[in-house]
Tab-separated table of C-alpha atoms in Angstrom:
chain	number	residue	atom	x	y	z
A	664	MET	CA	170.762	147.245	126.453
A	665	ARG	CA	169.943	143.643	125.522
A	666	ILE	CA	166.365	142.378	125.401
A	667	GLY	CA	166.751	138.704	124.692
A	668	ALA	CA	168.742	138.500	121.459
A	669	LEU	CA	167.940	142.114	120.555
A	670	GLU	CA	170.488	144.866	121.088
A	671	VAL	CA	168.820	148.221	121.717
A	672	TRP	CA	170.868	151.415	121.581
A	673	PRO	CA	170.288	153.990	122.762
A	674	PRO	CA	168.364	152.243	125.573
A	675	VAL	CA	165.113	153.959	124.627
A	676	VAL	CA	161.666	152.545	123.896
A	677	LEU	CA	158.755	154.376	122.284
A	678	ALA	CA	155.683	153.510	124.329
A	679	PRO	CA	152.622	152.246	122.480
A	680	MET	CA	149.963	154.962	122.338
A	681	ALA	CA	146.514	154.389	120.851
A	682	GLY	CA	145.947	156.439	117.721
A	683	ILE	CA	149.521	157.762	117.857
A	684	THR	CA	152.215	155.134	117.288
A	685	ASN	CA	151.227	154.008	113.799
A	686	ILE	CA	153.750	153.507	110.991
A	687	GLY	CA	153.800	157.221	110.210
A	688	PHE	CA	154.697	158.371	113.711
A	689	ARG	CA	157.152	155.519	114.252
A	690	THR	CA	158.874	156.393	110.974
A	691	LEU	CA	159.116	160.042	111.994
A	692	CYS	CA	160.660	159.109	115.351
A	693	ARG	CA	163.077	156.636	113.745
A	694	GLU	CA	164.262	159.398	111.422
A	695	GLN	CA	165.357	161.334	114.509
A	696	GLY	CA	167.148	158.663	116.517
A	697	GLY	CA	167.473	155.025	117.511
A	698	GLY	CA	165.765	152.734	119.972
A	699	LEU	CA	162.897	150.260	120.040
A	700	PHE	CA	159.663	151.559	118.512
A	701	VAL	CA	156.527	149.676	119.560
A	702	SER	CA	153.296	149.457	117.570
A	703	GLU	CA	149.915	150.479	118.886
A	704	MET	CA	148.553	147.985	121.405
A	705	ILE	CA	146.383	145.171	120.067
A	706	THR	CA	144.253	142.674	121.967
A	707	SER	CA	145.166	139.017	121.898
A	708	ARG	CA	141.588	138.005	121.198
A	709	ALA	CA	141.325	140.265	118.155
A	710	LEU	CA	144.607	138.902	116.808
A	711	VAL	CA	143.575	135.270	117.248
A	712	GLU	CA	140.216	136.027	115.606
A	713	ARG	CA	142.105	137.749	112.754
A	714	VAL	CA	140.168	141.012	112.957
A	715	PRO	CA	141.247	143.010	109.857
A	716	LEU	CA	141.713	146.289	111.754
A	717	THR	CA	144.096	144.568	114.148
A	718	PHE	CA	146.291	143.413	111.285
A	719	GLN	CA	146.296	146.953	109.887
A	720	MET	CA	147.511	148.248	113.263
A	721	ILE	CA	150.513	145.908	113.293
A	722	ARG	CA	151.735	146.699	109.807
A	723	PHE	CA	155.409	147.601	109.726
A	724	GLY	CA	157.368	149.604	107.201
A	725	PRO	CA	160.093	147.906	105.120
A	726	HIS	CA	162.861	149.573	107.126
A	727	GLU	CA	161.432	148.905	110.608
A	728	SER	CA	163.726	146.603	112.525
A	729	PRO	CA	163.317	145.224	115.063
A	730	ARG	CA	159.529	144.996	114.804
A	731	SER	CA	157.799	145.267	118.157
A	732	ILE	CA	154.159	144.521	119.043
A	733	GLN	CA	152.393	145.289	122.287
A	734	LEU	CA	149.851	142.620	123.132
A	735	TYR	CA	147.094	142.879	125.697
A	736	GLY	CA	144.869	140.171	127.111
A	737	VAL	CA	143.475	138.529	130.242
A	738	ASP	CA	143.122	134.869	129.231
A	739	PRO	CA	146.304	132.756	129.421
A	740	ALA	CA	145.209	130.388	126.658
A	741	ILE	CA	144.367	133.163	124.220
A	742	ILE	CA	147.537	135.092	125.043
A	743	GLY	CA	149.497	131.918	124.336
A	744	LYS	CA	147.772	131.432	120.964
A	745	ALA	CA	148.394	135.053	120.022
A	746	ALA	CA	152.082	134.843	120.929
A	747	ARG	CA	152.396	131.645	118.890
A	748	MET	CA	150.769	133.341	115.896
A	749	ILE	CA	153.217	136.227	116.106
A	750	ALA	CA	156.172	133.862	116.200
A	751	GLU	CA	155.024	131.327	113.608
A	752	GLU	CA	153.718	133.899	111.116
A	753	ASP	CA	156.721	136.207	111.577
A	754	LEU	CA	154.544	139.157	112.568
A	755	ALA	CA	157.158	140.739	114.847
A	756	ASP	CA	160.557	140.275	116.503
A	757	HIS	CA	159.495	141.208	120.035
A	758	ILE	CA	156.327	140.968	122.126
A	759	ASP	CA	155.526	143.406	124.921
A	760	LEU	CA	152.616	142.662	127.268
A	761	ASN	CA	150.492	145.495	128.638
A	762	PHE	CA	149.544	145.462	132.321
A	763	GLY	CA	149.541	149.233	132.706
A	764	CYS	CA	146.242	150.485	131.302
A	765	PRO	CA	144.385	152.520	133.992
A	766	VAL	CA	141.243	153.264	131.959
A	767	PRO	CA	138.121	152.577	134.085
A	768	LYS	CA	136.295	150.558	131.409
A	769	VAL	CA	139.285	148.174	131.424
A	770	THR	CA	140.076	147.975	135.153
A	771	ARG	CA	136.440	147.576	136.187
A	772	ARG	CA	136.476	144.292	134.257
A	773	GLY	CA	139.733	143.108	135.793
A	774	GLY	CA	142.067	144.040	132.964
A	775	GLY	CA	144.998	146.392	132.525
A	776	SER	CA	146.647	147.646	135.683
A	777	ALA	CA	144.120	145.778	137.838
A	778	LEU	CA	145.269	142.339	136.687
A	779	PRO	CA	148.708	142.017	138.381
A	780	TYR	CA	146.882	141.982	141.743
A	781	LYS	CA	145.805	138.454	140.774
A	782	ARG	CA	149.325	137.096	140.962
A	783	ASN	CA	148.563	133.502	139.929
A	784	LEU	CA	146.615	134.671	136.902
A	785	LEU	CA	149.478	136.994	135.994
A	786	ARG	CA	151.910	134.091	136.261
A	787	ALA	CA	149.731	131.904	134.034
A	788	ILE	CA	149.501	134.634	131.381
A	789	LEU	CA	153.253	135.212	131.365
A	790	ARG	CA	153.998	131.492	131.214
A	791	GLU	CA	151.727	130.946	128.217
A	792	ALA	CA	153.066	134.017	126.437
A	793	VAL	CA	156.687	132.911	126.807
A	794	ALA	CA	155.859	129.369	125.725
A	795	GLY	CA	153.954	130.598	122.677
A	796	ALA	CA	156.563	133.145	121.658
A	797	GLY	CA	159.309	130.552	121.334
A	798	PRO	CA	162.550	132.364	120.416
A	799	LEU	CA	161.004	135.841	120.503
A	800	PRO	CA	161.761	137.924	123.617
A	801	VAL	CA	158.742	138.759	125.752
A	802	THR	CA	158.652	141.807	128.009
A	803	MET	CA	155.951	143.525	130.017
A	804	LYS	CA	154.973	147.024	131.053
A	805	MET	CA	153.131	147.618	134.318
A	806	ARG	CA	152.248	150.219	136.895
A	807	MET	CA	153.137	150.270	140.575
A	808	GLY	CA	149.779	148.806	141.484
A	809	ILE	CA	146.132	149.671	141.914
A	810	ASP	CA	146.729	152.360	144.535
A	811	GLU	CA	149.117	153.153	147.359
A	812	ASP	CA	147.544	150.426	149.530
A	813	HIS	CA	147.733	147.743	146.839
A	814	LEU	CA	151.185	147.886	145.281
A	815	THR	CA	152.066	144.917	143.092
A	816	TYR	CA	155.100	145.884	141.025
A	817	VAL	CA	157.875	144.166	142.994
A	818	GLU	CA	156.067	140.825	143.216
A	819	ALA	CA	154.990	141.110	139.578
A	820	GLY	CA	158.594	141.778	138.604
A	821	ARG	CA	159.804	138.679	140.398
A	822	ILE	CA	157.086	136.588	138.731
A	823	ALA	CA	158.184	137.981	135.352
A	824	VAL	CA	161.776	136.904	135.972
A	825	GLU	CA	160.709	133.456	137.132
A	826	GLU	CA	158.578	132.957	134.021
A	827	GLY	CA	161.339	133.908	131.605
A	828	LEU	CA	160.561	137.459	130.540
A	829	ALA	CA	163.444	139.323	128.949
A	830	ALA	CA	162.787	142.735	130.546
A	831	VAL	CA	160.223	144.669	132.577
A	832	ALA	CA	159.128	148.290	132.312
A	833	LEU	CA	157.534	150.287	135.112
A	834	HIS	CA	155.376	153.366	134.729
A	835	ALA	CA	156.054	154.743	138.179
A	836	ARG	CA	152.458	155.668	138.934
A	837	THR	CA	149.551	153.705	140.366
A	838	ALA	CA	146.342	153.144	138.453
A	839	ARG	CA	144.646	155.617	140.815
A	840	GLN	CA	147.127	158.302	139.808
A	841	HIS	CA	146.136	157.736	136.175
A	842	TYR	CA	148.367	160.307	134.394
A	843	GLY	CA	148.345	162.908	137.153
A	844	GLY	CA	150.603	163.754	140.054
A	845	THR	CA	154.295	162.932	139.985
A	846	ALA	CA	155.907	159.681	138.927
A	847	HIS	CA	157.594	157.888	141.841
A	848	TRP	CA	161.031	157.226	140.405
A	849	ASP	CA	162.127	155.645	143.688
A	850	ALA	CA	159.857	152.706	142.796
A	851	ILE	CA	161.925	152.113	139.654
A	852	LYS	CA	165.023	151.827	141.819
A	853	ARG	CA	163.285	149.348	144.146
A	854	LEU	CA	162.212	147.251	141.164
A	855	LYS	CA	165.737	147.263	139.737
A	856	ASP	CA	167.093	146.108	143.090
A	857	ALA	CA	164.464	143.338	143.198
A	858	VAL	CA	165.065	141.986	139.676
A	859	PRO	CA	168.750	142.457	138.838
A	860	GLU	CA	168.599	139.502	136.423
A	861	VAL	CA	166.819	141.426	133.649
A	862	PRO	CA	166.803	144.964	132.250
A	863	VAL	CA	164.413	147.338	133.991
A	864	LEU	CA	163.068	150.279	132.029
A	865	GLY	CA	161.657	153.382	133.681
A	866	ASN	CA	158.665	155.390	132.485
A	867	GLY	CA	156.994	158.532	133.759
A	868	ASP	CA	157.711	162.274	133.612
A	869	ILE	CA	160.443	162.123	130.977
A	870	TRP	CA	159.917	165.343	129.027
A	871	SER	CA	163.509	165.862	127.861
A	872	ALA	CA	166.702	163.903	127.281
A	873	ASP	CA	168.106	165.325	130.497
A	874	ASP	CA	165.127	163.894	132.388
A	875	ALA	CA	166.039	160.491	130.957
A	876	LEU	CA	169.667	160.791	132.083
A	877	ARG	CA	168.526	161.876	135.530
A	878	MET	CA	166.153	158.899	135.807
A	879	VAL	CA	168.945	156.468	134.920
A	880	ALA	CA	171.340	158.131	137.374
A	881	GLU	CA	168.822	158.202	140.235
A	882	THR	CA	167.303	154.742	139.787
A	883	GLY	CA	169.951	152.601	138.120
A	884	CYS	CA	167.431	151.537	135.477
A	885	ASP	CA	168.767	150.099	132.229
A	886	GLY	CA	166.692	152.194	129.853
A	887	VAL	CA	163.723	154.495	129.514
A	888	VAL	CA	160.265	154.342	127.957
A	889	ILE	CA	159.051	157.503	126.236
A	890	GLY	CA	155.317	158.156	126.024
A	891	ARG	CA	153.736	161.591	126.285
A	892	GLY	CA	157.160	163.248	126.218
A	893	CYS	CA	157.468	162.800	122.451
A	894	LEU	CA	154.024	164.135	121.571
A	895	GLY	CA	154.748	167.111	119.348
A	896	ARG	CA	158.448	166.524	120.072
A	897	PRO	CA	159.642	163.638	117.845
A	898	TRP	CA	163.141	165.157	117.865
A	899	LEU	CA	163.348	163.994	121.490
A	900	PHE	CA	164.743	160.757	120.050
A	901	ARG	CA	167.602	162.709	118.487
A	902	ASP	CA	168.311	164.339	121.835
A	903	LEU	CA	168.227	160.934	123.535
A	904	ASP	CA	170.756	159.611	121.014
A	905	LEU	CA	173.030	162.530	121.807
A	906	ALA	CA	172.488	162.326	125.557
A	907	PHE	CA	173.313	158.630	125.872
A	908	GLU	CA	176.435	159.187	123.769
A	909	GLY	CA	177.536	161.872	126.226
A	910	SER	CA	176.872	164.925	124.055
A	911	PRO	CA	175.416	168.079	125.681
A	912	GLU	CA	173.860	169.174	122.364
A	913	ARG	CA	170.072	169.489	122.425
A	914	THR	CA	167.490	170.348	119.764
A	915	ARG	CA	165.899	173.770	120.132
A	916	PRO	CA	163.985	174.272	116.872
A	917	THR	CA	162.561	177.552	115.691
A	918	LEU	CA	158.874	177.717	114.896
A	919	GLY	CA	159.759	177.383	111.217
A	920	GLU	CA	161.624	174.144	111.896
A	921	VAL	CA	158.720	172.874	113.982
A	922	GLY	CA	156.403	173.698	111.093
A	923	ALA	CA	158.563	171.654	108.724
A	924	MET	CA	158.369	168.719	111.143
A	925	MET	CA	154.594	169.084	111.306
A	926	LEU	CA	154.380	168.949	107.518
A	927	ARG	CA	156.615	165.860	107.393
A	928	HIS	CA	154.436	164.159	110.025
A	929	ALA	CA	151.271	165.023	108.100
A	930	GLU	CA	152.758	163.674	104.862
A	931	LEU	CA	153.617	160.371	106.532
A	932	LEU	CA	150.119	160.019	107.975
A	933	CYS	CA	148.533	160.702	104.597
A	934	GLU	CA	150.789	158.079	103.030
A	935	VAL	CA	149.960	155.476	105.691
A	936	ILE	CA	146.218	156.127	105.698
A	937	GLY	CA	146.041	156.491	101.927
A	938	SER	CA	144.039	159.708	101.890
A	939	GLU	CA	145.032	163.345	102.376
A	940	ARG	CA	141.675	164.248	103.898
A	941	HIS	CA	141.725	161.414	106.437
A	942	GLY	CA	145.441	161.706	107.112
A	943	LEU	CA	145.131	165.408	107.896
A	944	ALA	CA	142.076	164.756	110.043
A	945	ASP	CA	144.173	162.292	112.030
A	946	PHE	CA	146.951	164.874	112.350
A	947	ARG	CA	144.690	167.466	114.018
A	948	LYS	CA	145.293	166.148	117.513
A	949	HIS	CA	149.037	166.727	117.095
A	950	VAL	CA	148.817	170.446	116.239
A	951	GLY	CA	148.455	171.703	119.810
A	952	TRP	CA	151.309	169.516	121.013
A	953	TYR	CA	153.696	170.828	118.360
A	954	LEU	CA	152.777	174.455	119.000
A	955	LYS	CA	152.861	174.313	122.801
A	956	GLY	CA	154.823	177.266	124.176
A	957	PHE	CA	154.983	179.200	120.909
A	958	VAL	CA	153.102	182.442	120.353
A	959	VAL	CA	150.580	181.365	117.741
A	960	GLY	CA	147.145	182.925	117.442
A	961	ALA	CA	143.895	181.000	117.755
A	962	GLU	CA	142.998	181.723	114.143
A	963	THR	CA	146.248	180.184	112.909
A	964	ARG	CA	145.709	177.118	115.090
A	965	ARG	CA	142.194	176.704	113.716
A	966	ALA	CA	143.505	177.026	110.171
A	967	LEU	CA	146.093	174.300	110.762
A	968	THR	CA	143.448	171.926	112.117
A	969	SER	CA	140.985	172.504	109.292
A	970	VAL	CA	143.162	171.904	106.211
A	971	THR	CA	142.088	169.125	103.857
A	972	THR	CA	145.063	168.935	101.465
A	973	LEU	CA	148.812	168.813	101.950
A	974	SER	CA	149.271	171.834	99.694
A	975	GLU	CA	146.954	173.814	101.959
A	976	MET	CA	148.858	172.513	104.991
A	977	ALA	CA	152.119	173.720	103.436
A	978	GLU	CA	150.588	177.166	102.856
A	979	ARG	CA	149.442	177.446	106.475
A	980	VAL	CA	152.839	176.305	107.769
A	981	ALA	CA	154.558	178.906	105.581
A	982	GLU	CA	152.512	181.617	107.317
A	983	LEU	CA	154.040	180.808	110.732
A	984	ASP	CA	156.623	183.170	112.209
A	985	ALA	CA	159.534	180.997	111.053
A	986	GLY	CA	162.174	182.808	113.079
A	987	GLN	CA	160.365	182.614	116.415
A	988	PRO	CA	162.836	180.906	118.782
A	989	TRP	CA	162.238	177.868	120.932
A	990	PRO	CA	160.266	178.957	124.045
A	991	ASP	CA	161.859	178.630	127.457
A	992	GLN	CA	158.881	176.722	128.881
A	993	ALA	CA	158.105	174.489	125.901
A	994	ASP	CA	158.777	171.183	127.666
A	995	GLY	CA	156.488	169.671	130.250
A	996	PRO	CA	153.262	167.670	130.396
A	997	ARG	CA	151.307	167.032	127.218
A	998	GLY	CA	148.519	164.600	126.533
A	999	LYS	CA	146.456	162.905	129.233
A	1000	SER	CA	146.603	164.182	132.806
A	1001	GLY	CA	144.691	164.100	136.075
A	1002	GLU	CA	144.245	161.639	138.916
A	1003	ARG	CA	141.257	159.469	139.893
A	1004	SER	CA	139.615	159.426	143.301
A	1005	LYS	CA	139.475	155.631	143.116
A	1006	VAL	CA	140.048	152.785	140.684
A	1007	SER	CA	137.040	151.007	139.192
A	1008	LEU	CA	137.357	147.270	139.914
A	1009	PRO	CA	135.148	144.171	139.640
A	1010	HIS	CA	133.068	143.349	142.716
A	1011	ASN	CA	135.213	141.783	145.468
A	1012	TRP	CA	138.331	141.992	143.247
A	1013	LEU	CA	140.595	142.721	146.215
A	1014	ASP	CA	139.319	139.866	148.380
A	1015	ASP	CA	141.630	137.139	147.077
A	1016	PRO	CA	144.866	137.861	145.188
A	1017	ASP	CA	145.263	134.119	144.503
A	1018	ASP	CA	141.943	133.805	142.688
A	1019	MET	CA	142.422	132.410	139.170
A	1020	THR	CA	139.068	133.443	137.718
A	1021	ILE	CA	139.674	134.764	134.202
A	1022	PRO	CA	137.987	138.112	133.491
A	1023	GLY	CA	135.422	138.131	130.721
A	1024	ALA	CA	136.031	139.193	127.137
A	1025	GLY	CA	134.872	142.711	128.001
A	1026	ALA	CA	138.160	143.240	129.804
A	1027	GLU	CA	139.979	143.067	126.468
A	1028	ASP	CA	139.046	146.561	125.422
A	1029	PRO	CA	141.276	147.946	122.649
A	1030	THR	CA	142.161	150.990	124.733
A	1031	SER	CA	145.879	151.488	125.056
A	1032	GLY	CA	147.623	153.115	127.954
A	1033	GLY	CA	149.936	152.527	130.809
């Protein structure tokens, strides 16, 4: 798969996830397999204002190549400045734009997955981003639309092609679906048919490498975006490598092997954060994802989430039933879930899709998603 001048193989992209896809997690996933591994999402305004935390979030390891940043914003001028900064200061090799966030505090201000409804504003943002990025490829990730009555993805895809984007990715859910229900893979096929000029990547309900192969076969998409499917399953990238090379081999680790992966992940987080205590505190949210499906008592789970040193973590991992085999029902949903009854939007947002009013700065909330 080619994204501008970048060759991506296997055709797999790690989705940006807030508090997840830092250097440590990206390194762990890269150790398993290939693809394009995107940083946590940052806001264009914070980048232009040189907020220190933002620059920490887009640090890359010495062996990370290509370097990919996901950028989020609602103001064409600021998006353009941010893209120019990334290009001129050599901050990354690829820029992905986020139009998929369904979080109410973002959509109620006109940002995230609400913004593509304003098609002229979307066009202006994409135009400025491409102009600012210069030689760097620009892509975007979006949802199907606000809800079933306000679908925007086909028109947004055509606008993306017309404004020079190198690829588009579709999370095949609406903002109203949030992370619940079932992803509508048929929408990925419709988007691919509508924008044959550029690669189309599919996202949604990929929990295994075989799900990815099935999505490509059913939709004709050029690649896949992996989000929640790799939570507690970083070896999914190894399986994807194998799957796209035609191998039927799949990873089915024992609990002992999962424990070793947990320890490796924790070590990387401690190294990135610079503190064992804080690194292990950050790792706590991953414990349940790694152990899903295995028979592990509540006391053991509590012990693994309360360690404060890596040596203690290693001791707790050593106490796991190392020979316990991979559970039959270990794959499936992890992370966020649930639908919304409605999408929070600014007053009269749906009245005029051609309105060019730029949402206020409050719409640039540093909440990732999509």
